[in-house]
Short mmCIF file of C-alpha atoms in Angstrom, two decimals:
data_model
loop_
_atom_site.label_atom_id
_atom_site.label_comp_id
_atom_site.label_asym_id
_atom_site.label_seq_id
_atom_site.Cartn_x
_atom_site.Cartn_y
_atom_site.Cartn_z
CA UNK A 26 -99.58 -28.00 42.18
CA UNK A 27 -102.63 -27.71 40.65
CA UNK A 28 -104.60 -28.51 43.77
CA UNK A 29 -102.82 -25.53 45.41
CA UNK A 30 -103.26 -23.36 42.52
CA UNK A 31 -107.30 -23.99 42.79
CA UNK A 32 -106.96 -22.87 46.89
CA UNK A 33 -105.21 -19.83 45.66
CA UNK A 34 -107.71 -18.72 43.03
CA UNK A 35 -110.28 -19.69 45.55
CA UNK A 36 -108.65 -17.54 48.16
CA UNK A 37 -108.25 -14.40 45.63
CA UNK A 38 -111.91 -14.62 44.26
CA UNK A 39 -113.17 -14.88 47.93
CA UNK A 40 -116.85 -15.84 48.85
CA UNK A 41 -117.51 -15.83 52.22
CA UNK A 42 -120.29 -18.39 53.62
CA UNK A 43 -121.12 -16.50 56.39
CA UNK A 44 -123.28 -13.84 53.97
CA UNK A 45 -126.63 -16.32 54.29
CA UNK A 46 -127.70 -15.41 50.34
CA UNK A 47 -124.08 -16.94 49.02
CA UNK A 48 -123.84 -19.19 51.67
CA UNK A 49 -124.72 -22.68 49.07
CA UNK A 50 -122.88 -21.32 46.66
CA UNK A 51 -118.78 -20.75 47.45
CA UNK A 52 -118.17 -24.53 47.48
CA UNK A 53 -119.92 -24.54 44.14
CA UNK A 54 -118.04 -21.17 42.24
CA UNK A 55 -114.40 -22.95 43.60
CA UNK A 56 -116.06 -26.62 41.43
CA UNK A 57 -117.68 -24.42 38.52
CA UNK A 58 -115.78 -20.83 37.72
CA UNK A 59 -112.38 -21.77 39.06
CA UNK A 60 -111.29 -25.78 38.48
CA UNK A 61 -112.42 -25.22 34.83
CA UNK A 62 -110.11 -22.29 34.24
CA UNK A 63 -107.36 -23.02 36.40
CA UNK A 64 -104.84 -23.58 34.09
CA UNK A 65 -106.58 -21.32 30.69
CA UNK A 66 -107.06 -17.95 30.22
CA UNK A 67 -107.27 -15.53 32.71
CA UNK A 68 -110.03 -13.68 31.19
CA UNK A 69 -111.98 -16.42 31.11
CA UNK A 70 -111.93 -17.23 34.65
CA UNK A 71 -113.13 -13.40 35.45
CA UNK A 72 -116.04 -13.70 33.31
CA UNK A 73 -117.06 -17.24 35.01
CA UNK A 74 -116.55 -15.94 38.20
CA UNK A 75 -118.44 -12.42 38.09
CA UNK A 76 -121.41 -14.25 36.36
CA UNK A 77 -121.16 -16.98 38.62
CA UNK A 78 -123.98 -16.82 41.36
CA UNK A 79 -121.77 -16.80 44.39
CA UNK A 80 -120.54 -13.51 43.44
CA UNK A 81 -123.40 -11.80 42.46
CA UNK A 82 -125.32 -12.96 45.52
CA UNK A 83 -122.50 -11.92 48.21
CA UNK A 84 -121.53 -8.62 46.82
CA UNK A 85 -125.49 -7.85 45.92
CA UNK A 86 -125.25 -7.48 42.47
CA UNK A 87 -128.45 -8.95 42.04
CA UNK A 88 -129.99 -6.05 43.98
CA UNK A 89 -128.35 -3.49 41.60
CA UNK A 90 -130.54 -1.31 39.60
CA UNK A 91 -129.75 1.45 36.69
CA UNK A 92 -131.36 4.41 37.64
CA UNK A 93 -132.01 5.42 33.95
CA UNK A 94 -133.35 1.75 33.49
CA UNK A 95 -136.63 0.82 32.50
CA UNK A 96 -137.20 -0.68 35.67
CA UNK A 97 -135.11 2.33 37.68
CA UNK A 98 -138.06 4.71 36.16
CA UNK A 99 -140.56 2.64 37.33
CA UNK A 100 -139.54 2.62 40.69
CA UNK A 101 -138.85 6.73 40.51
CA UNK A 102 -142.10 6.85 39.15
CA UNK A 103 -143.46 4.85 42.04
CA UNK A 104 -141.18 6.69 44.78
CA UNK A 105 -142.61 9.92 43.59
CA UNK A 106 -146.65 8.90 43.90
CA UNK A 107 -145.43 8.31 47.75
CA UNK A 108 -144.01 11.91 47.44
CA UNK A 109 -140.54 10.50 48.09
CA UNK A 110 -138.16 12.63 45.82
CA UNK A 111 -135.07 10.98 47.12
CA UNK A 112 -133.36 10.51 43.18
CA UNK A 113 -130.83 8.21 45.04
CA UNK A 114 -133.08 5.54 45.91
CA UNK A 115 -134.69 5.70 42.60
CA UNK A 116 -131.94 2.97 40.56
CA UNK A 117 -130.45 1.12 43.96
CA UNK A 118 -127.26 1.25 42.11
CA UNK A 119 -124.74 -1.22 44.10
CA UNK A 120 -121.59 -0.34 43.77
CA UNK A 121 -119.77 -3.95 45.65
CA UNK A 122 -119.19 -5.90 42.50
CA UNK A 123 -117.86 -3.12 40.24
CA UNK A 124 -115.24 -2.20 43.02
CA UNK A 125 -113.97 -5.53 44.29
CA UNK A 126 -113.71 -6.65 40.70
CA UNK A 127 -111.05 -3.61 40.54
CA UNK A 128 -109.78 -3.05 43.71
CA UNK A 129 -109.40 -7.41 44.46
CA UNK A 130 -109.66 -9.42 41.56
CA UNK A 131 -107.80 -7.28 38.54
CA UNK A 132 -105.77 -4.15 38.67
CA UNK A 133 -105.38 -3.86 42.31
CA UNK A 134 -106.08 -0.61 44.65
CA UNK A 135 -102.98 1.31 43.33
CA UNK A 136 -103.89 1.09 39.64
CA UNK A 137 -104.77 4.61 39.20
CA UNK A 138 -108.39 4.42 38.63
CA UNK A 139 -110.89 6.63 40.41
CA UNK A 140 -114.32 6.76 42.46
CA UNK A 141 -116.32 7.62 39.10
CA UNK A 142 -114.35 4.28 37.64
CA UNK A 143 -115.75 2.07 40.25
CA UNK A 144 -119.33 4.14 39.59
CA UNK A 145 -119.33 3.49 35.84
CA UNK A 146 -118.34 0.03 35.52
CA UNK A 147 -121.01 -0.49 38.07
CA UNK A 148 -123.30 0.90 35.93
CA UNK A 149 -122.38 -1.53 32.94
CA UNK A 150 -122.38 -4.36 35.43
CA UNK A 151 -126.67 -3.61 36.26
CA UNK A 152 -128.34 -6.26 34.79
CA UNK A 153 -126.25 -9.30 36.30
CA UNK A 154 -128.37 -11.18 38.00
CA UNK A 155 -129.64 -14.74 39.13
CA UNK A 156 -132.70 -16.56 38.20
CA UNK A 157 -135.62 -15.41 40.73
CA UNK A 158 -138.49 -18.22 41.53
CA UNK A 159 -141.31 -16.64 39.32
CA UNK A 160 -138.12 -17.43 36.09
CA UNK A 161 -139.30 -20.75 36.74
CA UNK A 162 -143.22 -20.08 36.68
CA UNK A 163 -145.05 -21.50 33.71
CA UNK A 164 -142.82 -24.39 32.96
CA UNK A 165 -140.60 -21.73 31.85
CA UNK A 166 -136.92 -23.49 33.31
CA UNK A 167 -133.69 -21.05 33.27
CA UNK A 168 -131.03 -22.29 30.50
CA UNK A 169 -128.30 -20.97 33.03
CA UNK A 170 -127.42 -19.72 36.58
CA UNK A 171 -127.04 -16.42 35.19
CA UNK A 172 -129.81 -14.17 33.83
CA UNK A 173 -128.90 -10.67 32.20
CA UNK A 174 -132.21 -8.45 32.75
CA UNK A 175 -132.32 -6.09 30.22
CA UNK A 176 -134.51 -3.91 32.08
CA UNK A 177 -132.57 -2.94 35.09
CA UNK A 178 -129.38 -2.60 32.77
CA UNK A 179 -127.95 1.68 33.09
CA UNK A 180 -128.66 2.34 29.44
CA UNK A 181 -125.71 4.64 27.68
CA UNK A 182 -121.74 4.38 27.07
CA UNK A 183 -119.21 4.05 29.90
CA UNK A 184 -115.88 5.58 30.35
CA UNK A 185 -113.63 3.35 32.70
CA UNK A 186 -110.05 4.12 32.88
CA UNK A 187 -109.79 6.62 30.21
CA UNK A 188 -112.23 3.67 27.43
CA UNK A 189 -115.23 4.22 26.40
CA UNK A 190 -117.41 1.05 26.24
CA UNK A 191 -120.61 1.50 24.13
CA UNK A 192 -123.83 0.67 24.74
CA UNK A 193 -124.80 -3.01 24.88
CA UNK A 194 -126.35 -4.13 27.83
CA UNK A 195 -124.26 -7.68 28.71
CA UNK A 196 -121.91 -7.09 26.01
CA UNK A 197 -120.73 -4.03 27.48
CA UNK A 198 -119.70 -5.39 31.24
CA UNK A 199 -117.96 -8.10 29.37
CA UNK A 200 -116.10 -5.60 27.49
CA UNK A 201 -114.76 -3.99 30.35
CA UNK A 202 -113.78 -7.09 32.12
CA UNK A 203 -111.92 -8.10 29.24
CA UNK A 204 -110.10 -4.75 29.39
CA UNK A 205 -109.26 -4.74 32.97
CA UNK A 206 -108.09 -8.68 32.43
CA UNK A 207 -105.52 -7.12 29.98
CA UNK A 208 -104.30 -4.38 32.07
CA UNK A 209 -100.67 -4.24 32.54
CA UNK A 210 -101.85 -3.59 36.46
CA UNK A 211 -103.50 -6.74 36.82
CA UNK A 212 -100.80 -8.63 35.44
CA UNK A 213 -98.30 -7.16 37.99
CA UNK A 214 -101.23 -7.26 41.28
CA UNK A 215 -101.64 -10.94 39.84
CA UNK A 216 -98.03 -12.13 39.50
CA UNK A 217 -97.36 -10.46 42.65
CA UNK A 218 -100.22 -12.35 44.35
CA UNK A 219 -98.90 -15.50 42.89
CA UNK A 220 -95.51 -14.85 44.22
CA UNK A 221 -96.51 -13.40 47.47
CA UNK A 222 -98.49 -17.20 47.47
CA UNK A 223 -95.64 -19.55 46.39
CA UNK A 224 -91.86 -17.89 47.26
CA UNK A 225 -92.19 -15.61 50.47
CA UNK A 226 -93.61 -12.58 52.01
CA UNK A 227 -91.04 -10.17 50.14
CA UNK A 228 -90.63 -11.91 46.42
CA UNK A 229 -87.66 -10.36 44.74
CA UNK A 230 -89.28 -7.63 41.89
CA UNK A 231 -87.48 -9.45 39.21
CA UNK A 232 -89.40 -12.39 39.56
CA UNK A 233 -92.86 -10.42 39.91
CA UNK A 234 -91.72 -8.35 36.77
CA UNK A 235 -90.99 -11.38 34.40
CA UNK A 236 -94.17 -12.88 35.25
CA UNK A 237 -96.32 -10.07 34.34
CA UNK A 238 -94.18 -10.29 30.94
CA UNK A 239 -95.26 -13.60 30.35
CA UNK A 240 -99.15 -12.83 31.49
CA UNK A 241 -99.06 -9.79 29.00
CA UNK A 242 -97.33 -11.69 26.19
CA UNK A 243 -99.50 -14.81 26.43
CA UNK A 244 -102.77 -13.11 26.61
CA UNK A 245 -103.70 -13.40 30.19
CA UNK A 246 -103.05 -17.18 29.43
CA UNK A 247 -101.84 -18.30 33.14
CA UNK A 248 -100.20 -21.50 32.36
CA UNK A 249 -97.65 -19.26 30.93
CA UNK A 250 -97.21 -17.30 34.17
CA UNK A 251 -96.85 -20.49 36.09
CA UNK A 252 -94.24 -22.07 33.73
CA UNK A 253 -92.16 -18.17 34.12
CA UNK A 254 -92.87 -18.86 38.11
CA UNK A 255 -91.76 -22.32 38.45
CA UNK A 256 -88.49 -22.00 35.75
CA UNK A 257 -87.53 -18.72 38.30
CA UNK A 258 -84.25 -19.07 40.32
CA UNK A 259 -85.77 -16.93 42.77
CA UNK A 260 -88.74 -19.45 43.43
CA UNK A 261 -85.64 -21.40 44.37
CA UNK A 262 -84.12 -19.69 46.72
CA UNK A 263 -83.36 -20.32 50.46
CA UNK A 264 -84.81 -17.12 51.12
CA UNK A 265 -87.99 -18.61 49.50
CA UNK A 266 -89.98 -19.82 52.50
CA UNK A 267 -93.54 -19.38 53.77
CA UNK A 268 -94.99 -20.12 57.47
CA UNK A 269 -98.10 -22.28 56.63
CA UNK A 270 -101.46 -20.93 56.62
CA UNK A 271 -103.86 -23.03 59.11
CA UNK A 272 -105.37 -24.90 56.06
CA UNK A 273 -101.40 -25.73 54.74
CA UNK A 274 -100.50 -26.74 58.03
CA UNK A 275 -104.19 -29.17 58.53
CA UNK A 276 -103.78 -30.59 55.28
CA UNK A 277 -100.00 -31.08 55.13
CA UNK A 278 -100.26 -33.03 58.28
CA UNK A 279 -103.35 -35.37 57.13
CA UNK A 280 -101.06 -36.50 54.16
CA UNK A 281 -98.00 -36.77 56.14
CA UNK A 282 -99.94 -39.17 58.34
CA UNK A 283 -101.85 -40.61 55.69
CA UNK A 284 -104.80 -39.74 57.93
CA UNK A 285 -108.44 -40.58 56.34
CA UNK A 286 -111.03 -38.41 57.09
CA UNK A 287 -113.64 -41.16 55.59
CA UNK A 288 -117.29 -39.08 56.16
CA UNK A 289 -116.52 -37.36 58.84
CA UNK A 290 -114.94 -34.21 58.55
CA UNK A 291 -116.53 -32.13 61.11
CA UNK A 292 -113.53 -32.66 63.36
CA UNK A 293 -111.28 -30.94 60.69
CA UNK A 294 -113.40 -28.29 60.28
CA UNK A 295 -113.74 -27.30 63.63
CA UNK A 296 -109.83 -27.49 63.93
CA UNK A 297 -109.36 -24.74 60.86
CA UNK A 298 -111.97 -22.28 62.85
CA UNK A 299 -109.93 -22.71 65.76
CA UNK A 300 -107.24 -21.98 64.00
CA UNK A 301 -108.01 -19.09 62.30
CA UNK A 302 -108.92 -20.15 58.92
CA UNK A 303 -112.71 -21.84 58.17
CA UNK A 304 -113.50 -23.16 55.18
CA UNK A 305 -114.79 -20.81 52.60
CA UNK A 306 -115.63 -18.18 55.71
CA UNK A 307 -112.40 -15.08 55.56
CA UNK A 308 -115.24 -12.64 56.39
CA UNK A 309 -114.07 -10.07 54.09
CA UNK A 310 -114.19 -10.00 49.97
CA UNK A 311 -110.29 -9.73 50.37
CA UNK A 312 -109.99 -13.43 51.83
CA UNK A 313 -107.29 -14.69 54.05
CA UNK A 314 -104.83 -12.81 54.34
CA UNK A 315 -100.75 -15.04 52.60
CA UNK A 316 -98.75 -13.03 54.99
CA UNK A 317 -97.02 -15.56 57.48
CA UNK A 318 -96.77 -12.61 59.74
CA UNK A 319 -100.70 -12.52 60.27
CA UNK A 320 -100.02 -16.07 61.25
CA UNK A 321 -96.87 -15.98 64.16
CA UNK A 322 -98.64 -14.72 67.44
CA UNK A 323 -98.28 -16.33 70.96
CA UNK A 324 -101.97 -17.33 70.62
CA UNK A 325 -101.71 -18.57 67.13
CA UNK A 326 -98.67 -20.77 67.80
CA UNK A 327 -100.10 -22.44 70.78
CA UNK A 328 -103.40 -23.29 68.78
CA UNK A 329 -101.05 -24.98 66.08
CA UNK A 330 -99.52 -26.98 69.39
CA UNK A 331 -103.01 -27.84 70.52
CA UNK A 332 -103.99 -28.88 67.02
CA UNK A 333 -100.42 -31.06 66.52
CA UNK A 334 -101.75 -32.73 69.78
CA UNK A 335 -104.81 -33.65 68.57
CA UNK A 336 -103.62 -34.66 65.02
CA UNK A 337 -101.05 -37.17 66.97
CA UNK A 338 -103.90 -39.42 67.99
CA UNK A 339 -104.94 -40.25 64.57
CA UNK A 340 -101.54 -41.24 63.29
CA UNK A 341 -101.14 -45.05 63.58
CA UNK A 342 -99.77 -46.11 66.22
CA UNK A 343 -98.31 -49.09 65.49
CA UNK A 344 -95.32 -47.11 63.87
CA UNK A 345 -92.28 -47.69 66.54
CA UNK A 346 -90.22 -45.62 64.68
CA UNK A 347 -91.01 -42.15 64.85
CA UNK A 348 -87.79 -40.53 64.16
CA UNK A 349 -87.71 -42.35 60.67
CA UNK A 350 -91.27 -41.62 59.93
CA UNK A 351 -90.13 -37.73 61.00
CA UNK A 352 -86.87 -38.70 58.29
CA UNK A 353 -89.65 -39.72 55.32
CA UNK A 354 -91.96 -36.45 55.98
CA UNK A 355 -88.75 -34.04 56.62
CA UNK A 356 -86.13 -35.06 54.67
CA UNK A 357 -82.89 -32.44 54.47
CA UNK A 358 -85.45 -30.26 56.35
CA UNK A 359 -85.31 -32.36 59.60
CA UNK A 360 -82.55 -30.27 62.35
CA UNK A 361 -80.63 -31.92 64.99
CA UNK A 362 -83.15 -29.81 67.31
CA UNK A 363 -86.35 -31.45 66.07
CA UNK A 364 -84.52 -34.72 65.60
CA UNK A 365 -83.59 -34.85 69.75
CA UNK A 366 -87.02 -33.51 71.00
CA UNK A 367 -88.66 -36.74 68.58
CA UNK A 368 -85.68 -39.29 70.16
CA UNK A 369 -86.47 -37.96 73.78
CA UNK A 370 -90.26 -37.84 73.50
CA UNK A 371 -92.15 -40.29 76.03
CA UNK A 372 -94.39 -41.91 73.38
CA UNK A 373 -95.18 -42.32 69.76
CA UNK A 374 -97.74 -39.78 70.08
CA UNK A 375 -96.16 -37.28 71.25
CA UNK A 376 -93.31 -37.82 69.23
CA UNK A 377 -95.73 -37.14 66.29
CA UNK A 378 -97.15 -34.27 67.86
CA UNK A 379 -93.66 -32.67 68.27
CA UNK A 380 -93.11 -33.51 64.69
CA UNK A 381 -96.41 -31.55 63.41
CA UNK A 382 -95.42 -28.58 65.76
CA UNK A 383 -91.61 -28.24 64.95
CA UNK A 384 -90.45 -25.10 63.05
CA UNK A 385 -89.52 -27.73 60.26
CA UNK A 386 -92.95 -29.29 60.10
CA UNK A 387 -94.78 -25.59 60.31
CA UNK A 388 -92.75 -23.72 57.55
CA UNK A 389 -93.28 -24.63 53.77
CA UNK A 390 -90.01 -24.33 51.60
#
């Protein structure tokens, strides 16, 4: 559970490892921000992850500039001995982090909050940065991955969402992270999230409702929300059903199998590209997307085929009896239908392979 709970978080704070600057760094954040908070406080997890490098690197905060700053003049300063008036160049204000952080990882796109929002907590958020290779000139050696520079940090209060934050370079951002982490809209985008994740495409309101409750009443604490989650009827349901992402459906079937991947895992890897889903590469600050219907297309499904094919050949062999091994994965699960395609298949293989395809095999209850 807690393995899957790490993917999700992993998923939802998404780093994508085709942006070359963040590329070392995903694998990393998922080990370092997200594993060590898993089961804490939300709050705690945003902070780790927005200082983290991963994040600053792949949504640029590190290029991000007040333009009130001490170093935001200098570069005016310098802009206007070229005779380049352009004010807007002047800070390099980036705008990624402060939106994602709203829009993705807290209070969610239909929160209410507005463009200046998004421009103000961006301001708060100048500063965040990574240590540069003159920080380690001198013999001088970083105490941390993060480095708050003072001097490119928008001086001045913030208003975000109808607060005002006061002036206090790091202290501020933090402020406002801790605000949004307390926001009754994060704890519904979150519990929805979660839901959306574990039960099905269309979780029933009263589930997403009482887990908010428990996010608000426990302080963000998400152990609480999982307890509401798991202790749900709903989550219960037979109506509670998901079609398995690409990396579900690959891992599901290694353990099933008992398949080791020993030091090679290139073969996996190039089996979740073809499938749709590479490791720690969605493309997109919104990561993959948990809807099975994303998922169910003529070209997707045949891919899963291809990939129960090639799965087959590294289950042993030596097991004659295919329909019980289908009887220990399956259990209840296993339907007359899937059952007579196993008994009439020509070989162990490719009775495997019809058990990794089957509807059974590909849909997570």
């Amino acid at each position: 559970f807690v393995e899957r709970l790490v993917h999700f978080w992993s998923n939802h704070f998404a780093v994508s490892v085709d942006k070359r600057p963040a590329r070392l760094f995903a694998a990393p954040m998922e080990r370092e921000a997200i594993r060590p908070h898993v089961t804490g406080r939300f709050a705690d997890m945003l902070l780790a992850i927005e200082t983290h490098p991963a994040m600053l690197l792949y949504l640029d905060n590190v290029r991000s500039v007040g333009p009130n700053s001490l170093l935001g003049r200098r570069i005016a300063m310098r802009l206007a001995r070229k005779g380049d008036m352009d004010e807007g160049k002047a800070g390099g204000l980036n705008e990624n982090l402060g939106r994602e952080a709203m829009e993705l990882h807290t209070v969610g796109v239909n929160a209410g909050y507005t463009q200046v929002d998004v421009t103000e907590f961006s301001r708060a958020l100048t500063g965040w940065s990574v240590p540069y290779p003159r920080d380690f000139g001198n013999g001088k050696q970083p105490q941390s991955a993060f480095v708050f520079r003072a001097n490119a940090h928008e001086p001045g209060a913030r208003r975000v969402m109808g607060k005002t934050f006061a002036a206090g370079g790091f202290e501020q951002g933090k402020a406002i992270l801790e605000f949004l982490a307390r926001q009754p809209a994060t704890a519904k985008h979150l519990s929805l999230q979660l839901a959306l994740h574990f039960v099905s495409d269309h979780p029933p309101q009263s589930l997403v409702d009482r887990m908010a409750k428990s996010y608000l009443e426990h302080d963000t604490d998400l152990a609480a929300v999982y307890r509401t989650l798991i202790a749900s009827p709903e989550a219960w349901d037979a109506e509670a059903r998901k079609f398995k992402t690409p990396q579900d459906f690959v891992i599901s079937s290694l353990r099933a199998a008992q398949i080791e991947l020993g030091d090679r895992p290139q073969p996996v890897l190039a089996l979740l590209k073809n499938l749709g889903e590479p490791l720690f590469d969605p493309r997109s600050p919104a990561g993959f997307t948990d809807n099975s219907a994303n998922w169910i297309d003529a070209d997707g499904l045949w891919k899963r085929v291809q990939a129960a094919e090639a799965l087959s050949a590294h289950v042993a062999q030596g097991n004659g009896a295919p329909l019980a091994f289908a009887q220990d994965i399956l259990g209840q699960l296993l339907d007359e239908d899937t059952a007579q395609a196993i008994r009439r298949a020509e070989s162990a293989r490719q009775a495997h392979a019809t058990l990794f395809a089957s509807p059974a095999f590909q849909w997570r209850v």
